[in-house]
């Protein structure tokens, strides 16, 4: 790596970034203004040096590595400029032609700044106590809390972002066969073959800070940790925190609250937990002032702490999620309550929907208990004694239990009497806590483990999981029940309303209807072949590894996982950039296979894949090279996602691809990132042989994936067996319906091949789930390779 150091250009522009980079290296520098890229000749030296134009980085490069760095930039079409030299003398010189605009010792720039002194007088603020509503309003309270944005489903924010990039994502926001957004943490693998990786979670509880800043800060840390209970982490000390503080410094009591909150976290809580805070940032101007009709208004945000927690993970196969299981035998639910049975309601979602704050807010009163519980849960997970895990946070125990039932597609029978005699407090309190699912046969062993950890006082038995899709609760004489699907419909009302405003409203309505469909059994795969059979095995030890061109263009981002998939199938994966084909340093004639990868080539224009294709069509030498390659019966090619769009535009160069469709904007009018189910149809495809009839979940991430062709062309593709893949619904039927068909392609068509099956295009991303582990969800029996590995192995077998 030729890059010694790197710094983004932000506030202060180059005048900040370059001196900071030099100072961190204990060096000086000589910078030349005339070498700084600037398209505006009228800018003064100060404007060039200080402007804050974004999307720039400053890097330190070793002199000997500069030619290689420049070659890399040219290959990647990355604009760069060598603007100066690093000097041993700690002095900054900024030269305009031969005149020194700046000539200062670094010590002057980075001398000890004067310490800021704030004189803060403590004061008291009164907050009205929370007035708990009567139990007879429970139904209304449930409806209001489940639709509060902080509690409600957030599909509209999740499905528009690519969450499968790198192919190393093991757990994202979506959980279970119904892909419900209830995950507590994210998990990624460290590589394509091992089982170690990393987990990340967040915690925040800003509303509590209005009443009690230090409590809000402690709860933020506690929530980040309870979110990580389900991640297989060796020890709590392995967790590291990033703390993002926000406050309106100098306003009212905000300095006092900030000081007390930082002290509570940095000097008291984290040392007690044995957790370090090695990094963080602050934003201390969280106040806005404006005038309307000669009246001044100001808005001051409460002190906020956003905690990001991250940790190594020792075995990703043991990741627990909120998805309840119903096929492992009778099971029950246990609540680990870290609030000491206080069930404080101040600052809760319930308080917010009632227009209250409340003075008595949740807090982390006993850090040692949280630490002991974390270690105990990790031990139980290592022994395989836990089935599911979910934290208690926004929305309280009601939201926790409901979300677990949504993810598991099941029901619950819950008794709250041991938690609190008032079901409103028991269900809506947002004290720190965790709910775990335990098989009845393992219950005694689990309870004994908690007892050995001195946690029996905070363990409550809640009830059991039922196969019927109904949630039933009781507390003494009080009883309440509701269908799981009806609660999920309520929980999704907010995201549905947002989707209707932003996207195609018909698609939003269709997705909402699918959530409430009692018959919807979610993803239900069917594999027509032996998952453990590796059809490429006879060819992997022959010594020769066929060369596979992993082709990419500027903006493509799916090349690493594609290279990994083909490498594991026995290919020699070679990174090939379009710039290398243009300058002649590489030729696709040197490869037996070619894959055009997914991403965002020319992402600033619609039909981005078409821009990539025109790079080929507008260069006669490239046009001839690709035409010759496609015509060679001993070569094969694959285009995925953005590469699918590109190759579809090249169809006149591809024998037997005359009737391929073009790919246009999704019917939802939105980028779609989902785990969808496709059926492998009987086709000529060399990649999908032996997989016919299989229904397999696959990653989808595209904005322009709808296949567009007239009925006659589609009929020809069908008759010539050139349709290789279709989106199917939970019944296993090819579908045009959203969201099972995320782009609206007719008859679910999403994969095609040419007439002899050598050239394949597909909109989904099989390379991102070529191991079952790397799926947001997979059946329990898929403990070996992903079914998609068969596709890459087929390619290796075909070459030989």
XYZ file of N, CA, C and O in Angstrom, residues 50 105 238 426 568 573 601:
28
model
N -8.298 27.592 1.326
C -9.248 27.458 2.437
C -10.634 26.966 2.035
O -11.463 26.684 2.916
N 6.582 28.120 11.168
C 6.944 26.894 11.895
C 5.663 26.141 12.282
O 4.645 26.756 12.619
N -13.966 -7.035 25.304
C -13.630 -6.924 23.888
C -14.442 -5.881 23.160
O -14.130 -5.515 22.021
N -45.532 -2.798 33.301
C -44.778 -3.998 32.915
C -44.450 -3.999 31.434
O -43.353 -4.409 31.031
N -13.067 -19.652 -5.042
C -13.405 -20.863 -4.298
C -13.881 -21.978 -5.220
O -13.858 -23.154 -4.838
N -8.961 -15.694 -10.172
C -9.702 -14.447 -10.352
C -8.737 -13.283 -10.534
O -7.868 -13.058 -9.690
N -21.655 1.888 -11.942
C -20.831 2.511 -12.974
C -21.579 3.697 -13.569
O -22.771 3.607 -13.855
